[in-house]
Structures are given as structure tokens and as C-alpha cells.
Amino acid sequence: MTVLVTGGAGFIGSNFVQQWLGARDERLVNLDALTYAGNLANLAALDGDPRHVFVRGDIGDRALTDHLFAEHQPRAVIHFAAESHVDRSIHGPDAFIQTNVVGTFSLLESARGHWDSLSSPDRDAFRFVQISTDEVYGSLAPDEAAFSEARAFAPNSPYSASKAAADHLVRAWFHTYGMPVVTTHCSNNYGAYQFPEKLIPLVIVNALAGAPLPIYGDGQQVRDWLYVDDHVDGVTRVLDAGRLGERYHIGGLNQLTNLDVVRTLCAVLDELRPKAGSYADQIRFVKDRPGHDRRYAMDARKIERELGWRPQHSFEAGLRETVQWYLDHQPWVEAVTSGAYRQWTTLQYGA
Ligand code: NAD
Ligand code: TYD
């Protein structure tokens, strides 16, 4: 049997691919366009493994995806591929609409063609897992209850709007065509292989370089941080046993302000890579992100009740492992922060 993973050279996708092949003896076709965020170095541990078939290509390339479905006959699609960074979506929303909306539409149609061609029981067993985000729900007030699966979408950024649009398409393909889909909404992830444009790896990389640690606005925005291995575990459970047409929240049960996250990171760095003074001295408050959502928090009781999932890593343990990973993988950091990365940081943070 075979599964098709999209975006498996990115942060969460590459963690998923490695854990999948570490735990199961099932072939995995990995379709990834290798944008700035996709990196074959994330998959180096799988070199020579015949169960991993890497294909460089765009999810919106219908001829390619039709060919992949026909050739590999996957029993499931786990759809991670996306443009994923809110700040980039503010500077240039086009790629977000193209990949997240139009690309997901094309992939859904390709998957539907394949699914239609199957005979029972393969048709009943087929799954399309849409990987989405807590950001589709918009922003919570400080004392509001966490987002439940019943909450209406209210996306505020071009990124979250494009993910919400894709989720709506997936939902419609279930209701109209009966496609066997299931959607996960996860909170902010952190861990190995995360591109250093996102808060946690950006702070680690800047701290070690002696550069400023930029905090948007007052730093009191709240995110619900989850270690990437726990997200991968949640997605796997939803693939295996999630109910069709349902949404499942995967959350960290770990709400923290950005300032607290950065201070905690600095304390871990002070311990693991001591220097004169504290890394916290490098913290700088900078202009806020336009439309910045104030708070996200996930009610993840449904996945716990139905599928027995709970985060297994405490924030302290996960963060320490993450910092250590970045310390141990300086060549990876140097490779991904060369060239185009510098253009991005200059555009976003100024010289
Ligand atoms: P990422 O940006 O690190 O990786 C995205 C991957 O998709 C890259 O490898 C990129 O090359 C690939 N890709 C982009 N456009 C493509 C296209 N048109 N065709 C094929 N491949 C393409 O993203 P991530 O952080 O790993 O996020 C993965 C998924 O999880 C996304 O759908 C994102 O919305 C969702 N998600 C992320 C988080 C988070 O905290 N990072 C939280 C919740 C949900
Ligand atoms: P990010 O990692 O971009 O994830 P998201 O916007 O999808 O939640 O940002 C996490 C939080 O950190 C968010 O509130 C924005 C904030 N942030 C900063 O304060 N400074 C930064 O340099 C970055 C990249 C993010």
C-alpha cells in the first residue's frame, strides 16, 4: 500500500514523513514543489530508502497529480503543502491563493478522479486528510473559551483566509461528491526543521548570531504551542480512525504570550550556550503585524475523546529539544539562511 503526502519537504511534512517511515512499512510518495520552505536536506535521513518516493512538482499541476494517482494508486492523501507564513501573505498574497486555494482545488479534483476509479472496498477505505490551522477561526478575546470544532470561520490574514477557503472546498467535496475527507486544525507548531522565518527558530537563529530578537507590538499576543511530533501523532490518528467529513482540533493545551515564549527561549539558550550577559538583552519591540490576531487557543477534547490523542511533550522539554536540535544542526541553518532568506529578513525587518 502507498500514501501520497504533499509538502513533505517542509517543516511539519518532513517530520511526518520521517515518523511514518520509522513506524510503518508502507510506501510514501512525497510531492513537494521545493519552494523556499521546502528542503531536501530535511529528508536526508531517508536517502536510499526505497519506500520513500520523492517527486518535485506542484500540487496545482493536474497532469502530474493525475499521473501520480494512476501510477501509485495511493490509498490516502495527507495534504500538508501550502504557503504557510502570515507575514509573507501580507507582503504577497498571490502565492497563497494560487497554492492554498487553487492548488488544493486541483488536488481535490485529481483525488476525486482517482477515488471514482476505485472499486469497493478500496473506495470506502480511501482518505483525503486536509491539514489546516487554528488561524481560520480568527482571534479570541482574553477570557473567551478556546475554539471548538463548532466555531464559525472568521479568518483575518490572507494566509488564514486562503486556508479557510481550501477547507471549505474540502468540506463541499464531502457533502456534494461524498469524497471521504477529514480535516485537522492545529495550533502553532515548533520543533526540528522549522524554517527560521517563524517565531521560535527565528529567535534561536538571531540569538546565536547576536542579532535583535523582534517582538511585534506589545508581545502580549497568545499562541497555543505544540511540539511537532505531537501534531504528527494527531494527524496519523485522524487518518487511521477519524470520522469522515469531521474536523478535529489538535492543540497544545499550552497558551503563552509571545514575550513569555521568547524569554523562555532565552533562558534555555543561556543554559545551553552561555555567553556574557543574557540573550534576553537582545529583545527588541518592533512595529506590530497588520491585522495581528490577539489570541488563539484550541479545545482539543474531541480528538482526545474519540481518538485517544493528547500532547505527550511538555513545552519545557519540547523547547529544550528544539534549541538543542538547532545548536546541533548549524550547517542546516547556514544553508537555509543564505541568499533569498536575507532578502526576506530585509523586507520584513529592515536592514
Ligand atoms: P512549510 O512552509 O514549512 O512547508 C510547506 C511545504 O509545502 C514546503 O515543503 C513547500 O515546498 C511545499 N509547497 C508549497 N507550495 C507548494 C505547491 N504549490 N506544490 C507542492 N508543494 C508546495 O509549512 P509547515 O509549517 O510545514 O505547514 C504544513 C501545513 O500545516 C500547512 O498546510 C499549514 O497551513 C499547516 N499548519 C502549520 C502550522 C505551523 O505552526 N507551522 C500549524 C497548523 C497548521
Ligand atoms: P509565527 O511563528 O509567524 O506564527 P503565526 O503568525 O502563524 O501564529 O508567529 C507567532 C507569533 O509571534 C505571532 O503572534 C507573531 C509573533 N512574531 C513576533 O513577535 N516576531 C517575529 O519576528 C515573528 C516572526 C513572529
Short mmCIF file of C-alpha atoms and ligand atoms in Angstrom, two decimals:
data_model
loop_
_atom_site.label_atom_id
_atom_site.label_comp_id
_atom_site.label_asym_id
_atom_site.label_seq_id
_atom_site.Cartn_x
_atom_site.Cartn_y
_atom_site.Cartn_z
CA MET A 1 0.00 0.00 0.00
CA THR A 2 1.01 3.60 -0.58
CA VAL A 3 0.12 7.03 0.77
CA LEU A 4 0.61 10.34 -1.03
CA VAL A 5 1.95 13.18 1.12
CA THR A 6 2.07 16.74 -0.23
CA GLY A 7 4.52 19.28 1.19
CA GLY A 8 6.66 16.54 2.73
CA ALA A 9 9.88 18.54 2.35
CA GLY A 10 8.61 21.35 4.59
CA PHE A 11 8.67 21.60 8.37
CA ILE A 12 5.69 19.50 9.50
CA GLY A 13 5.59 17.37 6.35
CA SER A 14 9.21 16.23 6.71
CA ASN A 15 8.64 15.36 10.37
CA PHE A 16 5.54 13.39 9.29
CA VAL A 17 7.41 11.53 6.53
CA GLN A 18 10.27 10.54 8.84
CA GLN A 19 7.95 9.36 11.60
CA TRP A 20 5.74 7.48 9.14
CA LEU A 21 8.61 5.55 7.61
CA GLY A 22 10.12 4.99 11.05
CA ALA A 23 6.94 3.37 12.32
CA ARG A 24 5.30 1.69 9.30
CA ASP A 25 6.37 -0.41 6.41
CA GLU A 26 4.21 1.43 3.87
CA ARG A 27 5.45 3.28 0.78
CA LEU A 28 5.09 7.03 0.75
CA VAL A 29 5.07 9.26 -2.32
CA ASN A 30 6.16 12.76 -1.35
CA LEU A 31 5.05 15.53 -3.74
CA ASP A 32 6.69 18.87 -3.00
CA ALA A 33 7.44 21.90 -5.18
CA LEU A 34 10.57 22.74 -3.13
CA THR A 35 9.67 26.39 -2.64
CA TYR A 36 11.94 28.44 -0.34
CA ALA A 37 10.30 26.49 2.55
CA GLY A 38 10.89 23.02 1.13
CA ASN A 39 14.28 21.45 1.58
CA LEU A 40 15.55 18.03 0.56
CA ALA A 41 18.08 18.24 3.40
CA ASN A 42 15.09 17.71 5.71
CA LEU A 43 14.78 14.23 4.21
CA ALA A 44 18.47 13.30 4.05
CA ALA A 45 17.97 10.54 6.63
CA LEU A 46 15.80 8.72 4.06
CA ASP A 47 18.37 8.69 1.25
CA GLY A 48 18.38 5.25 -0.33
CA ASP A 49 15.12 4.15 1.34
CA PRO A 50 13.04 2.62 -1.48
CA ARG A 51 9.81 3.19 0.49
CA HIS A 52 10.24 6.97 0.03
CA VAL A 53 9.49 8.23 -3.50
CA PHE A 54 10.20 11.94 -3.78
CA VAL A 55 8.61 13.86 -6.66
CA ARG A 56 9.37 17.52 -7.22
CA GLY A 57 6.22 19.18 -8.51
CA ASP A 58 3.30 21.49 -7.90
CA ILE A 59 0.03 20.30 -6.35
CA GLY A 60 -1.70 22.50 -8.94
CA ASP A 61 -0.15 20.58 -11.87
CA ARG A 62 -3.15 18.44 -12.74
CA ALA A 63 -1.37 16.33 -15.36
CA LEU A 64 1.32 15.46 -12.83
CA THR A 65 -1.05 14.63 -9.98
CA ASP A 66 -3.33 12.56 -12.28
CA HIS A 67 -0.24 10.65 -13.36
CA LEU A 68 0.88 10.11 -9.73
CA PHE A 69 -2.54 8.80 -8.72
CA ALA A 70 -2.64 6.43 -11.71
CA GLU A 71 0.93 5.19 -11.20
CA HIS A 72 0.99 4.78 -7.42
CA GLN A 73 -2.68 4.13 -6.58
CA PRO A 74 -2.40 5.73 -3.12
CA ARG A 75 -4.94 4.69 -0.50
CA ALA A 76 -4.76 8.14 1.12
CA VAL A 77 -3.62 11.73 0.60
CA ILE A 78 -2.20 13.70 3.52
CA HIS A 79 -2.21 17.28 2.27
CA PHE A 80 0.37 19.48 4.03
CA ALA A 81 1.57 21.54 1.03
CA ALA A 82 0.83 25.22 1.49
CA GLU A 83 2.26 28.68 1.66
CA SER A 84 2.34 28.93 5.45
CA HIS A 85 3.79 32.21 6.70
CA VAL A 86 1.38 35.01 7.71
CA ASP A 87 3.92 37.82 7.25
CA ARG A 88 4.71 36.67 3.72
CA SER A 89 0.98 36.53 2.96
CA ILE A 90 0.75 40.21 3.91
CA HIS A 91 3.59 41.20 1.57
CA GLY A 92 2.43 38.95 -1.29
CA PRO A 93 -0.90 37.12 -1.11
CA ASP A 94 -0.83 35.80 -4.70
CA ALA A 95 1.12 32.62 -3.98
CA PHE A 96 -1.22 31.86 -1.07
CA ILE A 97 -4.30 31.99 -3.29
CA GLN A 98 -2.54 30.01 -6.00
CA THR A 99 -1.24 27.17 -3.84
CA ASN A 100 -3.63 27.05 -0.90
CA VAL A 101 -6.87 27.64 -2.80
CA VAL A 102 -6.35 26.85 -6.49
CA GLY A 103 -3.75 24.16 -5.78
CA THR A 104 -5.97 22.43 -3.21
CA PHE A 105 -8.89 22.58 -5.65
CA SER A 106 -6.80 20.94 -8.37
CA LEU A 107 -5.51 18.26 -5.99
CA LEU A 108 -9.05 17.53 -4.77
CA GLU A 109 -10.26 17.08 -8.33
CA SER A 110 -7.36 14.82 -9.13
CA ALA A 111 -8.01 12.79 -5.96
CA ARG A 112 -11.70 12.58 -6.84
CA GLY A 113 -10.88 11.20 -10.29
CA HIS A 114 -8.74 8.51 -8.67
CA TRP A 115 -11.29 7.75 -5.97
CA ASP A 116 -14.06 7.45 -8.60
CA SER A 117 -11.99 4.88 -10.45
CA LEU A 118 -11.64 2.63 -7.40
CA SER A 119 -13.90 -0.28 -6.72
CA SER A 120 -15.14 -1.18 -3.25
CA PRO A 121 -13.65 -1.79 -0.73
CA ASP A 122 -10.73 0.47 -1.83
CA ARG A 123 -13.19 3.28 -2.50
CA ASP A 124 -14.55 3.06 1.06
CA ALA A 125 -11.07 2.89 2.55
CA PHE A 126 -9.71 5.93 0.66
CA ARG A 127 -8.96 9.08 2.73
CA PHE A 128 -8.13 12.71 1.91
CA VAL A 129 -6.72 14.41 5.02
CA GLN A 130 -6.74 18.20 4.85
CA ILE A 131 -4.16 19.77 7.17
CA SER A 132 -5.47 23.11 8.38
CA THR A 133 -4.83 25.60 11.13
CA ASP A 134 -6.43 27.26 14.16
CA GLU A 135 -5.99 30.59 12.35
CA VAL A 136 -9.14 30.05 10.22
CA TYR A 137 -11.20 30.92 13.31
CA GLY A 138 -9.74 34.41 13.72
CA SER A 139 -8.91 35.95 17.07
CA LEU A 140 -10.14 35.18 20.63
CA ALA A 141 -10.75 37.71 23.41
CA PRO A 142 -8.57 37.14 26.52
CA ASP A 143 -11.32 35.46 28.56
CA GLU A 144 -13.12 33.65 25.71
CA ALA A 145 -13.38 29.85 25.65
CA ALA A 146 -10.96 28.05 23.30
CA PHE A 147 -12.09 27.37 19.69
CA SER A 148 -14.27 24.27 19.39
CA GLU A 149 -14.96 22.42 16.13
CA ALA A 150 -18.41 24.09 16.06
CA ARG A 151 -16.91 27.58 15.77
CA ALA A 152 -17.55 29.51 12.53
CA PHE A 153 -14.55 30.51 10.43
CA ALA A 154 -13.53 34.20 10.65
CA PRO A 155 -10.06 34.40 9.07
CA ASN A 156 -8.20 37.71 9.32
CA SER A 157 -5.00 37.33 7.27
CA PRO A 158 -4.50 36.43 3.61
CA TYR A 159 -2.89 33.19 4.86
CA SER A 160 -5.78 32.17 7.11
CA ALA A 161 -8.36 33.24 4.50
CA SER A 162 -6.68 31.05 1.91
CA LYS A 163 -6.59 28.07 4.30
CA ALA A 164 -10.25 28.62 5.22
CA ALA A 165 -11.15 28.73 1.51
CA ALA A 166 -9.36 25.41 0.97
CA ASP A 167 -11.14 23.89 3.99
CA HIS A 168 -14.49 24.98 2.55
CA LEU A 169 -13.66 23.24 -0.74
CA VAL A 170 -12.73 20.06 1.11
CA ARG A 171 -15.99 20.21 3.06
CA ALA A 172 -18.00 20.75 -0.13
CA TRP A 173 -16.31 17.77 -1.85
CA PHE A 174 -17.51 15.63 1.07
CA HIS A 175 -21.09 16.88 1.01
CA THR A 176 -21.51 17.05 -2.77
CA TYR A 177 -19.46 14.14 -4.06
CA GLY A 178 -19.21 12.00 -0.93
CA MET A 179 -15.40 12.19 -1.02
CA PRO A 180 -14.00 10.56 2.13
CA VAL A 181 -12.31 13.61 3.65
CA VAL A 182 -11.32 14.58 7.16
CA THR A 183 -9.77 17.88 8.29
CA THR A 184 -7.38 18.68 11.12
CA HIS A 185 -6.90 22.16 12.61
CA CYS A 186 -3.70 22.52 14.56
CA SER A 187 -2.24 25.29 16.69
CA ASN A 188 1.30 26.74 16.35
CA ASN A 189 3.94 24.04 15.95
CA TYR A 190 7.60 24.13 16.88
CA GLY A 191 10.42 21.60 16.56
CA ALA A 192 13.20 20.42 14.26
CA TYR A 193 13.38 21.58 10.60
CA GLN A 194 11.18 24.66 11.07
CA PHE A 195 12.20 27.40 8.65
CA PRO A 196 13.66 30.34 10.62
CA GLU A 197 11.05 32.84 9.47
CA LYS A 198 8.66 31.60 12.19
CA LEU A 199 8.97 32.96 15.73
CA ILE A 200 10.77 30.16 17.59
CA PRO A 201 13.50 29.25 15.07
CA LEU A 202 13.93 32.94 14.13
CA VAL A 203 14.66 33.78 17.76
CA ILE A 204 17.10 30.87 18.15
CA VAL A 205 18.98 31.79 14.97
CA ASN A 206 19.06 35.54 15.72
CA ALA A 207 20.07 34.96 19.34
CA LEU A 208 23.08 32.87 18.31
CA ALA A 209 24.03 35.44 15.67
CA GLY A 210 23.95 38.29 18.23
CA ALA A 211 21.08 39.89 16.26
CA PRO A 212 17.92 41.57 17.63
CA LEU A 213 15.02 39.36 18.76
CA PRO A 214 12.00 41.15 17.22
CA ILE A 215 8.77 41.19 19.23
CA TYR A 216 5.77 42.54 17.31
CA GLY A 217 3.74 45.18 19.16
CA ASP A 218 3.49 44.61 22.92
CA GLY A 219 4.32 40.88 22.75
CA GLN A 220 1.12 40.00 24.64
CA GLN A 221 -0.41 38.00 21.76
CA VAL A 222 -1.21 34.46 22.85
CA ARG A 223 -0.49 31.29 20.87
CA ASP A 224 -1.13 27.63 21.84
CA TRP A 225 2.25 25.96 21.17
CA LEU A 226 2.52 22.28 20.24
CA TYR A 227 5.60 20.14 19.64
CA VAL A 228 5.61 18.93 16.03
CA ASP A 229 5.85 15.21 16.96
CA ASP A 230 2.54 15.54 18.80
CA HIS A 231 0.94 17.12 15.71
CA VAL A 232 2.22 14.25 13.55
CA ASP A 233 0.76 11.76 16.02
CA GLY A 234 -2.61 13.54 15.89
CA VAL A 235 -2.68 13.56 12.07
CA THR A 236 -1.84 9.86 11.98
CA ARG A 237 -4.68 9.03 14.37
CA VAL A 238 -7.12 11.10 12.32
CA LEU A 239 -6.00 9.32 9.14
CA ASP A 240 -6.43 5.92 10.79
CA ALA A 241 -9.68 6.43 12.66
CA GLY A 242 -11.13 9.94 12.16
CA ARG A 243 -14.80 10.08 11.21
CA LEU A 244 -15.48 11.15 7.62
CA GLY A 245 -16.43 14.76 6.99
CA GLU A 246 -15.40 15.75 10.52
CA ARG A 247 -12.96 18.39 11.76
CA TYR A 248 -10.53 17.57 14.56
CA HIS A 249 -8.65 20.14 16.64
CA ILE A 250 -5.07 19.36 17.57
CA GLY A 251 -3.94 21.82 20.23
CA GLY A 252 -1.05 22.33 22.59
CA LEU A 253 -3.08 22.93 25.78
CA ASN A 254 -0.28 25.42 26.25
CA GLN A 255 -1.22 29.09 25.89
CA LEU A 256 1.66 31.54 26.19
CA THR A 257 2.30 35.16 25.26
CA ASN A 258 4.95 35.74 22.62
CA LEU A 259 7.05 37.63 25.15
CA ASP A 260 6.96 34.66 27.55
CA VAL A 261 7.93 32.29 24.73
CA VAL A 262 10.92 34.45 23.79
CA ARG A 263 12.01 34.91 27.42
CA THR A 264 11.80 31.14 27.99
CA LEU A 265 13.83 30.53 24.83
CA CYS A 266 16.48 32.99 26.04
CA ALA A 267 16.68 31.20 29.40
CA VAL A 268 17.18 27.82 27.65
CA LEU A 269 19.86 29.35 25.41
CA ASP A 270 21.59 30.97 28.42
CA GLU A 271 21.88 27.49 29.87
CA LEU A 272 22.80 25.50 26.75
CA ARG A 273 25.06 28.09 25.06
CA PRO A 274 26.13 30.54 27.81
CA LYS A 275 27.63 33.91 26.88
CA ALA A 276 28.44 37.12 28.73
CA GLY A 277 25.04 38.58 29.70
CA SER A 278 21.66 37.09 28.76
CA TYR A 279 20.21 36.55 25.28
CA ALA A 280 17.16 38.39 26.65
CA ASP A 281 19.21 41.62 26.32
CA GLN A 282 18.75 41.23 22.53
CA ILE A 283 14.92 41.52 22.75
CA ARG A 284 13.57 44.48 20.73
CA PHE A 285 9.97 45.61 20.37
CA VAL A 286 9.19 46.36 16.70
CA LYS A 287 6.19 47.56 14.68
CA ASP A 288 3.19 45.24 15.00
CA ARG A 289 1.98 42.96 12.22
CA PRO A 290 -1.07 44.47 10.42
CA GLY A 291 -4.28 42.69 11.46
CA HIS A 292 -2.35 40.71 14.09
CA ASP A 293 -4.64 38.13 15.77
CA ARG A 294 -4.50 38.63 19.52
CA ARG A 295 -5.13 35.12 20.76
CA TYR A 296 -5.56 31.54 19.54
CA ALA A 297 -6.47 28.58 21.75
CA MET A 298 -7.76 25.15 20.79
CA ASP A 299 -10.31 22.97 22.52
CA ALA A 300 -8.89 19.54 21.66
CA ARG A 301 -11.29 17.41 23.69
CA LYS A 302 -12.89 15.82 20.64
CA ILE A 303 -9.69 14.16 19.39
CA GLU A 304 -8.90 13.04 22.94
CA ARG A 305 -12.38 11.59 23.45
CA GLU A 306 -12.67 9.90 20.04
CA LEU A 307 -9.09 9.01 19.15
CA GLY A 308 -7.24 9.00 22.49
CA TRP A 309 -4.82 11.79 21.49
CA ARG A 310 -3.13 14.14 23.94
CA PRO A 311 0.17 16.03 23.64
CA GLN A 312 2.99 13.90 25.01
CA HIS A 313 5.66 16.62 25.23
CA SER A 314 5.71 19.41 27.78
CA PHE A 315 6.63 22.85 26.38
CA GLU A 316 9.79 22.91 28.53
CA ALA A 317 11.00 19.52 27.23
CA GLY A 318 9.99 20.18 23.60
CA LEU A 319 11.60 23.62 23.56
CA ARG A 320 14.85 22.29 25.04
CA GLU A 321 14.99 19.54 22.39
CA THR A 322 14.29 22.11 19.69
CA VAL A 323 17.03 24.50 20.83
CA GLN A 324 19.46 21.59 21.05
CA TRP A 325 18.49 20.50 17.51
CA TYR A 326 19.29 23.96 16.12
CA LEU A 327 22.59 24.03 18.04
CA ASP A 328 23.48 20.61 16.60
CA HIS A 329 22.45 21.48 13.02
CA GLN A 330 24.32 24.68 12.26
CA PRO A 331 25.12 23.63 8.64
CA TRP A 332 21.37 23.18 8.02
CA VAL A 333 20.74 26.66 9.46
CA GLU A 334 23.52 28.18 7.36
CA ALA A 335 22.17 26.54 4.19
CA VAL A 336 18.60 27.78 4.66
CA THR A 337 19.54 31.29 5.82
CA SER A 338 21.67 32.15 2.81
CA GLY A 339 20.55 34.02 -0.30
CA ALA A 340 16.79 34.57 -0.52
CA TYR A 341 16.42 34.41 3.26
CA ARG A 342 18.38 37.64 3.61
CA GLN A 343 16.09 39.37 1.10
CA TRP A 344 13.11 38.27 3.22
CA THR A 345 14.51 39.49 6.53
CA THR A 346 15.46 42.84 4.99
CA LEU A 347 11.95 43.24 3.56
CA GLN A 348 10.26 42.29 6.84
CA TYR A 349 12.57 43.76 9.48
CA GLY A 350 14.60 46.35 7.55
CA ALA A 351 18.36 46.39 7.30
P1 NAD B 1 6.20 24.90 5.44
O1 NAD B 1 6.05 26.25 4.81
O2 NAD B 1 7.37 24.61 6.29
O3 NAD B 1 6.18 23.79 4.28
C1 NAD B 1 5.31 23.82 3.19
C2 NAD B 1 5.81 22.83 2.15
O4 NAD B 1 4.89 22.84 1.05
C3 NAD B 1 7.20 23.16 1.59
O5 NAD B 1 7.99 22.00 1.54
C4 NAD B 1 6.90 23.68 0.19
O6 NAD B 1 7.95 23.43 -0.73
C5 NAD B 1 5.63 22.91 -0.15
N1 NAD B 1 4.82 23.60 -1.17
C6 NAD B 1 4.44 24.90 -1.16
N2 NAD B 1 3.71 25.16 -2.25
C7 NAD B 1 3.61 24.00 -2.95
C8 NAD B 1 2.96 23.63 -4.15
N3 NAD B 1 2.27 24.52 -4.87
N4 NAD B 1 3.05 22.35 -4.56
C9 NAD B 1 3.74 21.44 -3.83
N5 NAD B 1 4.38 21.74 -2.70
C10 NAD B 1 4.32 23.01 -2.25
O7 NAD B 1 4.82 24.66 6.20
P2 NAD B 1 4.54 23.85 7.55
O8 NAD B 1 4.75 24.75 8.69
O9 NAD B 1 5.23 22.54 7.50
O10 NAD B 1 2.97 23.64 7.40
C11 NAD B 1 2.46 22.47 6.76
C12 NAD B 1 0.94 22.53 6.78
O11 NAD B 1 0.48 22.60 8.13
C13 NAD B 1 0.36 23.75 6.08
O12 NAD B 1 -0.79 23.34 5.38
C14 NAD B 1 0.00 24.70 7.20
O13 NAD B 1 -1.09 25.53 6.84
C15 NAD B 1 -0.38 23.71 8.30
N6 NAD B 1 -0.19 24.18 9.68
C16 NAD B 1 1.02 24.68 10.08
C17 NAD B 1 1.21 25.08 11.40
C18 NAD B 1 2.54 25.59 11.90
O14 NAD B 1 2.64 26.02 13.07
N7 NAD B 1 3.60 25.55 11.10
C19 NAD B 1 0.15 24.99 12.31
C20 NAD B 1 -1.08 24.48 11.87
C21 NAD B 1 -1.23 24.08 10.55
P1 TYD B 2 4.56 32.94 13.62
O1 TYD B 2 5.61 31.98 14.07
O2 TYD B 2 4.76 33.71 12.36
O3 TYD B 2 3.18 32.13 13.58
P2 TYD B 2 1.66 32.68 13.40
O4 TYD B 2 1.65 34.09 12.97
O5 TYD B 2 1.17 31.76 12.32
O6 TYD B 2 1.00 32.46 14.73
O7 TYD B 2 4.34 33.97 14.80
C1 TYD B 2 3.97 33.55 16.10
C2 TYD B 2 3.68 34.79 16.90
O8 TYD B 2 4.91 35.51 17.08
C3 TYD B 2 2.72 35.74 16.22
O9 TYD B 2 1.88 36.34 17.20
C4 TYD B 2 3.63 36.79 15.60
C5 TYD B 2 4.81 36.83 16.56
N1 TYD B 2 6.12 37.18 15.96
C6 TYD B 2 6.89 38.18 16.53
O10 TYD B 2 6.50 38.81 17.55
N2 TYD B 2 8.10 38.47 15.96
C7 TYD B 2 8.55 37.82 14.85
O11 TYD B 2 9.66 38.16 14.34
C8 TYD B 2 7.75 36.78 14.28
C9 TYD B 2 8.20 36.03 13.06
C10 TYD B 2 6.53 36.49 14.88
#
